[in-house]
Amino acid sequence: MIVNERQTPEGLLVAVCDEDVLGETFESEDVSLTVTEEFYGGETVDEGTVADSLARAAVANIVGREAVELAIAEGFIDEANVLEVGSTLHAQLLWM
């Protein structure tokens, strides 16, 4: 998986995606999602590093079946809140 971390005034923003979805566009009825290098591009890491990044995130965007399923398994995302966009999964995390 690929992780990109950025500090923002609101806290750490983490973008996570599966390697095979980077650069792809996914569409469903009312949603179009492009997984851009600019936003999602970063370091290729293992599952433990992804979980650590998500644990420190104030906000996270997660794309791809592997990444979203990991976020669910680690308790960051409730499966009921996952969007299926075309052939992939997308979830967002926001701690308030």
XYZ file of C-alpha atoms in Angstrom:
96
model
C 0.000 0.000 0.000
C 1.007 3.599 -0.502
C 0.835 6.214 2.270
C 1.148 9.976 1.976
C 1.191 12.063 5.171
C 0.843 15.863 5.345
C 0.628 18.198 8.294
C -2.274 20.653 8.052
C -3.528 23.321 10.457
C -6.228 20.817 11.490
C -3.776 17.945 12.108
C -2.253 15.057 10.188
C -3.878 14.248 6.832
C -3.200 10.688 5.694
C -3.928 9.373 2.195
C -3.714 5.597 1.718
C -4.278 3.572 -1.429
C -3.576 0.162 -2.883
C -0.648 0.265 -5.296
C -2.775 -0.941 -8.223
C -5.326 1.897 -7.968
C -2.862 4.804 -8.125
C -3.554 6.808 -11.281
C -6.922 5.147 -11.881
C -10.399 6.708 -12.055
C -13.419 4.899 -10.626
C -17.043 5.819 -11.241
C -20.451 4.848 -9.961
C -23.870 6.502 -10.283
C -23.113 9.919 -8.766
C -19.471 9.559 -7.760
C -16.238 9.855 -9.696
C -12.976 9.204 -7.840
C -9.542 9.769 -9.364
C -6.631 8.413 -7.337
C -4.037 11.014 -8.258
C -0.295 10.779 -7.751
C -0.390 14.320 -6.380
C -2.699 13.417 -3.483
C -2.160 9.680 -2.895
C 1.411 9.240 -4.131
C 3.914 8.556 -1.399
C 5.865 5.756 0.197
C 5.099 2.063 -0.344
C 4.743 0.554 3.122
C 3.569 -2.538 4.986
C 0.279 -3.011 6.854
C 1.779 -2.090 10.220
C 2.960 1.266 8.914
C -0.460 1.962 7.393
C -2.134 1.181 10.723
C 0.323 3.469 12.543
C -0.371 6.318 10.124
C -4.126 5.894 10.494
C -3.794 5.864 14.296
C -2.073 9.265 14.167
C -4.373 10.791 11.522
C -6.840 13.586 12.181
C -8.262 12.982 8.698
C -7.694 10.080 6.294
C -8.747 9.181 2.765
C -8.480 5.482 1.964
C -8.902 3.889 -1.476
C -8.606 0.280 -2.609
C -9.919 -3.012 -1.333
C -6.781 -3.977 0.581
C -6.379 -0.568 2.251
C -10.045 -0.209 3.214
C -10.267 -3.797 4.495
C -7.181 -3.162 6.654
C -8.760 0.024 8.053
C -11.902 -1.960 8.903
C -9.939 -4.812 10.502
C -7.914 -2.345 12.603
C -11.110 -0.628 13.817
C -10.606 2.743 12.115
C -13.535 2.422 9.702
C -17.005 0.959 10.192
C -17.824 -1.298 7.244
C -21.279 0.306 6.975
C -19.611 3.610 6.042
C -17.582 2.288 3.096
C -18.452 3.415 -0.418
C -18.148 1.107 -3.388
C -17.033 3.258 -6.314
C -16.823 1.268 -9.512
C -14.591 -1.718 -8.823
C -12.914 -0.323 -5.694
C -13.678 0.764 -2.155
C -13.345 4.231 -0.613
C -13.576 5.402 2.981
C -12.874 8.601 4.853
C -11.866 9.012 8.473
C -12.362 12.185 10.512
C -11.674 12.423 14.228
C -13.636 15.199 15.945
